[in-house]
Amino acid sequence: MRHCSVQVRGLLTREELDRYNGLIEIGSYLEDQSRYDLAYNVQKEIDILILPAIERLKDKGRARDRATAEYLESLREDDEDGEDDGKDPSA
């Protein structure tokens, strides 16, 4: 069975995580029994189950990128304000 990343697992709700762990256990058992045909279907269910957590991870990344862009923009504005004062920044 393919596990999802730790970051994605951290964003699963308690209910999703319980279901994920159960499906992983079932899938691992099926693989041990060489029932790869059935394990494939369990893996597909896991892939569907983790989609909301993947979206939450993407949203966190977008929010971080926005915050970084705002921070860099504020630095640029501060630099422009410093130049307008006529003060020598090296002094």
PDB file of C-alpha atoms in Angstrom:
ATOM      1  CA  MET A   1       0.000   0.000   0.000  1.00  0.00           C
ATOM      2  CA  ARG A   2       1.153   3.513  -0.754  1.00  0.00           C
ATOM      3  CA  HIS A   3       1.042   5.825   2.238  1.00  0.00           C
ATOM      4  CA  CYS A   4       0.283   9.504   1.854  1.00  0.00           C
ATOM      5  CA  SER A   5       2.802  12.074   3.058  1.00  0.00           C
ATOM      6  CA  VAL A   6       3.133  13.048   6.689  1.00  0.00           C
ATOM      7  CA  GLN A   7       1.980  16.572   5.787  1.00  0.00           C
ATOM      8  CA  VAL A   8      -1.237  15.234   4.255  1.00  0.00           C
ATOM      9  CA  ARG A   9      -1.805  12.820   7.135  1.00  0.00           C
ATOM     10  CA  GLY A  10      -1.454  15.719   9.552  1.00  0.00           C
ATOM     11  CA  LEU A  11      -4.331  17.508   7.839  1.00  0.00           C
ATOM     12  CA  LEU A  12      -6.761  14.591   7.941  1.00  0.00           C
ATOM     13  CA  THR A  13      -9.668  14.960  10.338  1.00  0.00           C
ATOM     14  CA  ARG A  14      -9.934  12.393  13.138  1.00  0.00           C
ATOM     15  CA  GLU A  15     -12.653  10.533  11.215  1.00  0.00           C
ATOM     16  CA  GLU A  16     -10.640  10.565   7.985  1.00  0.00           C
ATOM     17  CA  LEU A  17      -7.517   9.407   9.816  1.00  0.00           C
ATOM     18  CA  ASP A  18      -9.347   6.508  11.466  1.00  0.00           C
ATOM     19  CA  ARG A  19     -10.734   5.422   8.096  1.00  0.00           C
ATOM     20  CA  TYR A  20      -7.308   5.860   6.475  1.00  0.00           C
ATOM     21  CA  ASN A  21      -5.615   3.683   9.099  1.00  0.00           C
ATOM     22  CA  GLY A  22      -8.283   0.998   8.725  1.00  0.00           C
ATOM     23  CA  LEU A  23      -7.963   0.949   4.953  1.00  0.00           C
ATOM     24  CA  ILE A  24      -4.156   0.756   5.156  1.00  0.00           C
ATOM     25  CA  GLU A  25      -4.431  -2.190   7.519  1.00  0.00           C
ATOM     26  CA  ILE A  26      -6.901  -3.983   5.241  1.00  0.00           C
ATOM     27  CA  GLY A  27      -4.790  -3.257   2.170  1.00  0.00           C
ATOM     28  CA  SER A  28      -1.628  -4.515   3.826  1.00  0.00           C
ATOM     29  CA  TYR A  29      -3.387  -7.725   4.831  1.00  0.00           C
ATOM     30  CA  LEU A  30      -4.630  -8.220   1.276  1.00  0.00           C
ATOM     31  CA  GLU A  31      -1.122  -7.676  -0.091  1.00  0.00           C
ATOM     32  CA  ASP A  32       0.249 -10.224   2.402  1.00  0.00           C
ATOM     33  CA  GLN A  33      -2.312 -12.672   1.036  1.00  0.00           C
ATOM     34  CA  SER A  34      -1.224 -11.809  -2.537  1.00  0.00           C
ATOM     35  CA  ARG A  35      -4.683 -10.432  -3.281  1.00  0.00           C
ATOM     36  CA  TYR A  36      -3.376  -7.490  -5.259  1.00  0.00           C
ATOM     37  CA  ASP A  37      -6.610  -7.277  -7.261  1.00  0.00           C
ATOM     38  CA  LEU A  38      -8.511  -6.398  -4.080  1.00  0.00           C
ATOM     39  CA  ALA A  39      -5.696  -4.286  -2.624  1.00  0.00           C
ATOM     40  CA  TYR A  40      -5.874  -2.121  -5.747  1.00  0.00           C
ATOM     41  CA  ASN A  41      -9.486  -1.223  -4.955  1.00  0.00           C
ATOM     42  CA  VAL A  42      -8.582  -0.385  -1.362  1.00  0.00           C
ATOM     43  CA  GLN A  43      -5.749   1.864  -2.611  1.00  0.00           C
ATOM     44  CA  LYS A  44      -8.211   3.694  -4.862  1.00  0.00           C
ATOM     45  CA  GLU A  45     -10.436   4.323  -1.825  1.00  0.00           C
ATOM     46  CA  ILE A  46      -7.455   5.701   0.096  1.00  0.00           C
ATOM     47  CA  ASP A  47      -6.593   7.993  -2.803  1.00  0.00           C
ATOM     48  CA  ILE A  48     -10.143   9.379  -2.780  1.00  0.00           C
ATOM     49  CA  LEU A  49     -10.176   9.694   1.003  1.00  0.00           C
ATOM     50  CA  ILE A  50      -7.072  11.896   1.155  1.00  0.00           C
ATOM     51  CA  LEU A  51      -8.149  14.361  -1.560  1.00  0.00           C
ATOM     52  CA  PRO A  52      -9.701  16.881   0.899  1.00  0.00           C
ATOM     53  CA  ALA A  53      -6.510  16.877   2.994  1.00  0.00           C
ATOM     54  CA  ILE A  54      -4.424  17.475  -0.134  1.00  0.00           C
ATOM     55  CA  GLU A  55      -6.615  20.494  -0.933  1.00  0.00           C
ATOM     56  CA  ARG A  56      -6.161  21.780   2.621  1.00  0.00           C
ATOM     57  CA  LEU A  57      -2.386  21.449   2.183  1.00  0.00           C
ATOM     58  CA  LYS A  58      -2.541  23.386  -1.094  1.00  0.00           C
ATOM     59  CA  ASP A  59      -4.605  26.108   0.597  1.00  0.00           C
ATOM     60  CA  LYS A  60      -1.999  26.408   3.353  1.00  0.00           C
ATOM     61  CA  GLY A  61       0.708  26.759   0.703  1.00  0.00           C
ATOM     62  CA  ARG A  62      -1.242  29.452  -1.137  1.00  0.00           C
ATOM     63  CA  ALA A  63      -1.818  31.355   2.111  1.00  0.00           C
ATOM     64  CA  ARG A  64       1.906  31.136   2.903  1.00  0.00           C
ATOM     65  CA  ASP A  65       2.765  32.402  -0.590  1.00  0.00           C
ATOM     66  CA  ARG A  66       0.337  35.340  -0.191  1.00  0.00           C
ATOM     67  CA  ALA A  67       1.829  36.233   3.190  1.00  0.00           C
ATOM     68  CA  THR A  68       5.337  36.097   1.725  1.00  0.00           C
ATOM     69  CA  ALA A  69       4.319  38.326  -1.190  1.00  0.00           C
ATOM     70  CA  GLU A  70       2.726  40.833   1.204  1.00  0.00           C
ATOM     71  CA  TYR A  71       5.847  40.843   3.366  1.00  0.00           C
ATOM     72  CA  LEU A  72       8.136  41.393   0.383  1.00  0.00           C
ATOM     73  CA  GLU A  73       5.866  44.175  -0.868  1.00  0.00           C
ATOM     74  CA  SER A  74       6.014  45.877   2.538  1.00  0.00           C
ATOM     75  CA  LEU A  75       9.820  45.692   2.417  1.00  0.00           C
ATOM     76  CA  ARG A  76       9.809  47.305  -1.029  1.00  0.00           C
ATOM     77  CA  GLU A  77       7.510  50.073   0.210  1.00  0.00           C
ATOM     78  CA  ASP A  78       9.781  50.679   3.209  1.00  0.00           C
ATOM     79  CA  ASP A  79      12.790  50.914   0.880  1.00  0.00           C
ATOM     80  CA  GLU A  80      10.968  53.388  -1.354  1.00  0.00           C
ATOM     81  CA  ASP A  81       9.967  55.484   1.678  1.00  0.00           C
ATOM     82  CA  GLY A  82      13.579  55.517   2.833  1.00  0.00           C
ATOM     83  CA  GLU A  83      14.770  56.764  -0.552  1.00  0.00           C
ATOM     84  CA  ASP A  84      12.155  59.527  -0.593  1.00  0.00           C
ATOM     85  CA  ASP A  85      13.438  60.935   2.703  1.00  0.00           C
ATOM     86  CA  GLY A  86      16.674  61.925   0.995  1.00  0.00           C
ATOM     87  CA  LYS A  87      18.687  60.208   3.702  1.00  0.00           C
ATOM     88  CA  ASP A  88      21.771  58.310   2.774  1.00  0.00           C
ATOM     89  CA  PRO A  89      21.078  54.663   3.784  1.00  0.00           C
ATOM     90  CA  SER A  90      24.822  53.992   4.039  1.00  0.00           C
ATOM     91  CA  ALA A  91      25.332  56.750   6.593  1.00  0.00           C
TER      92      ALA A  91
END
